[in-house]
Amino acid sequence: MAEVARLAGVSTATVSHVLNGTRLVREETRQQVLAAMEQVGYTPNEAARSLATARTRTLGLALSAISNPYLGELLHAVEDESARAGYTLLLADPHDDPGYEATAVSRLRSRVDGVLLAPSADSAGTLAALAAQKVPTVLVDRMLGGGHDEVGTENVEPVAGLVEHLAAAGHTRIGFVAGHAGLATTVERLAGYRLGLYRAGLAYSLVVEGHSEAEPARRAVRELLERPDRPAALVTGNNAMTIGAVQAAHDVGLGIPGDIALAAFDDFPWADAFSPRLTVVAQPFARIGREAVRLLLRRMAEPGAEPRSVRLPARFVHRESCGCGRDGRP
């Protein structure tokens, strides 16, 4: 900076003001500084600037299975919206484990200006630590209420709608593949399944745990389909478990939808390429990602603002795996 100041004929304070926009500088002087910076190849030291301003210009995203290709749209939206606001993104995978989550978020919080968190089944300790450190935080996907900024999808009504759609096609034995126990999304989607059964007047209820992943869902559904009272239709609680359910049906020689109808929560790029193509409820992942970053930037700018809880609608996508028309008739 001293060399830039000497070449431009200004003080180092003026160079600093040009770099950081902390004071109005005459355009002629600003151009002199920029020309001198180019001449000496000067690049601002972001680490040093972070120490001086107590800001890192970095946001943290703590999301389990960040390598999951089904979540690519969400990750892209978060990164794109962050970059638009001048921030880089730092990722952490809490593995849906409360203990590991606390460690992962602890590593994040000293290196970022704010945190986007998809909370585990027990995030009380993590959230308390973030609050104690006054780290701006927004919950993503899994909504807890209780005074947090958060954004996610409607879960109860869309799942109830899938059950009612299958019931309208004449199915009376509709099972459900639930996600990881205790997750907010698992609780809400399970409630939606039961609501759908109630509205359809169905007494049959059979739930297996797929632990939100493909292989555990495959094992659970395979055992379910080998039972004498197996369901004639199935609703799966997320996209990874849908893959497992389809594999399980193939394992035991059952065709979809001829032998068992299938409707799923979550769309994904390959759903329309399956045979049969999958009937799903699609989450607006891109909107969730963009809204999450906007909420976080708002929280960082206005620490005392009232928390906001944003529920975005899901979209029913009718294809072939349910074995019926859009009106529910075969």
Coordinates of N, CA and C in Angstrom, one line a residue, residues 64-65 68 70 95-96 177-180 209-219 238-245 247:
S64 N -26.1 -31.6 5.8 CA -25.7 -33.0 5.6 C -25.8 -33.5 4.2
A65 N -24.9 -34.4 3.9 CA -24.8 -35.0 2.5 C -24.7 -33.9 1.4
N68 N -24.6 -34.9 -2.0 CA -25.8 -35.5 -2.6 C -26.2 -34.7 -3.9
Y70 N -28.8 -34.7 -5.6 CA -30.2 -34.2 -5.6 C -30.3 -32.8 -5.0
H95 N -23.3 -34.6 8.9 CA -23.6 -36.0 8.9 C -24.9 -36.3 9.7
D96 N -25.8 -35.3 9.9 CA -27.0 -35.6 10.7 C -26.7 -36.2 12.0
V177 N -42.4 -44.7 3.8 CA -41.0 -44.9 4.1 C -40.5 -43.5 4.7
A178 N -40.3 -43.6 6.0 CA -39.9 -42.4 6.8 C -38.4 -42.1 6.8
G179 N -38.0 -40.9 7.0 CA -36.6 -40.5 7.0 C -36.0 -40.7 8.4
H180 N -34.9 -40.1 8.6 CA -34.1 -40.2 9.8 C -35.0 -39.7 11.0
E209 N -38.7 -47.3 8.5 CA -37.7 -46.2 8.6 C -36.6 -46.5 7.5
G210 N -36.5 -45.5 6.6 CA -35.4 -45.5 5.6 C -34.2 -44.7 5.9
H211 N -34.2 -44.0 7.0 CA -33.1 -43.3 7.5 C -32.6 -42.2 6.5
S212 N -33.5 -41.8 5.6 CA -33.2 -40.7 4.7 C -32.1 -41.0 3.6
E213 N -31.8 -42.3 3.5 CA -30.7 -42.7 2.6 C -31.2 -43.9 1.7
A214 N -30.5 -44.1 0.6 CA -31.0 -45.1 -0.4 C -30.8 -46.5 0.1
E215 N -29.7 -46.9 0.6 CA -29.4 -48.3 1.0 C -30.3 -48.7 2.2
P216 N -30.3 -47.9 3.3 CA -31.2 -48.3 4.4 C -32.7 -48.4 3.9
A217 N -33.1 -47.5 3.0 CA -34.5 -47.6 2.5 C -34.7 -48.9 1.7
R218 N -33.7 -49.2 0.9 CA -33.8 -50.4 0.1 C -34.0 -51.7 1.0
R219 N -33.2 -51.8 2.0 CA -33.3 -52.9 3.0 C -34.7 -52.9 3.6
N238 N -38.3 -39.0 0.9 CA -37.3 -38.1 0.2 C -36.8 -38.8 -1.0
N239 N -36.0 -38.1 -1.8 CA -35.5 -38.6 -3.1 C -34.6 -39.8 -3.0
A240 N -33.6 -39.7 -2.0 CA -32.7 -40.9 -1.8 C -33.5 -42.1 -1.5
M241 N -34.5 -42.0 -0.6 CA -35.2 -43.2 -0.2 C -36.1 -43.7 -1.4
T242 N -36.5 -42.8 -2.3 CA -37.2 -43.3 -3.5 C -36.3 -44.2 -4.3
I243 N -35.1 -43.9 -4.5 CA -34.2 -44.7 -5.2 C -34.1 -46.1 -4.6
G244 N -34.0 -46.1 -3.2 CA -33.9 -47.4 -2.5 C -35.2 -48.2 -2.7
A245 N -36.3 -47.5 -2.7 CA -37.6 -48.2 -2.8 C -37.8 -48.8 -4.2
Q247 N -35.3 -49.8 -6.1 CA -34.4 -50.9 -6.2 C -35.0 -52.1 -5.4

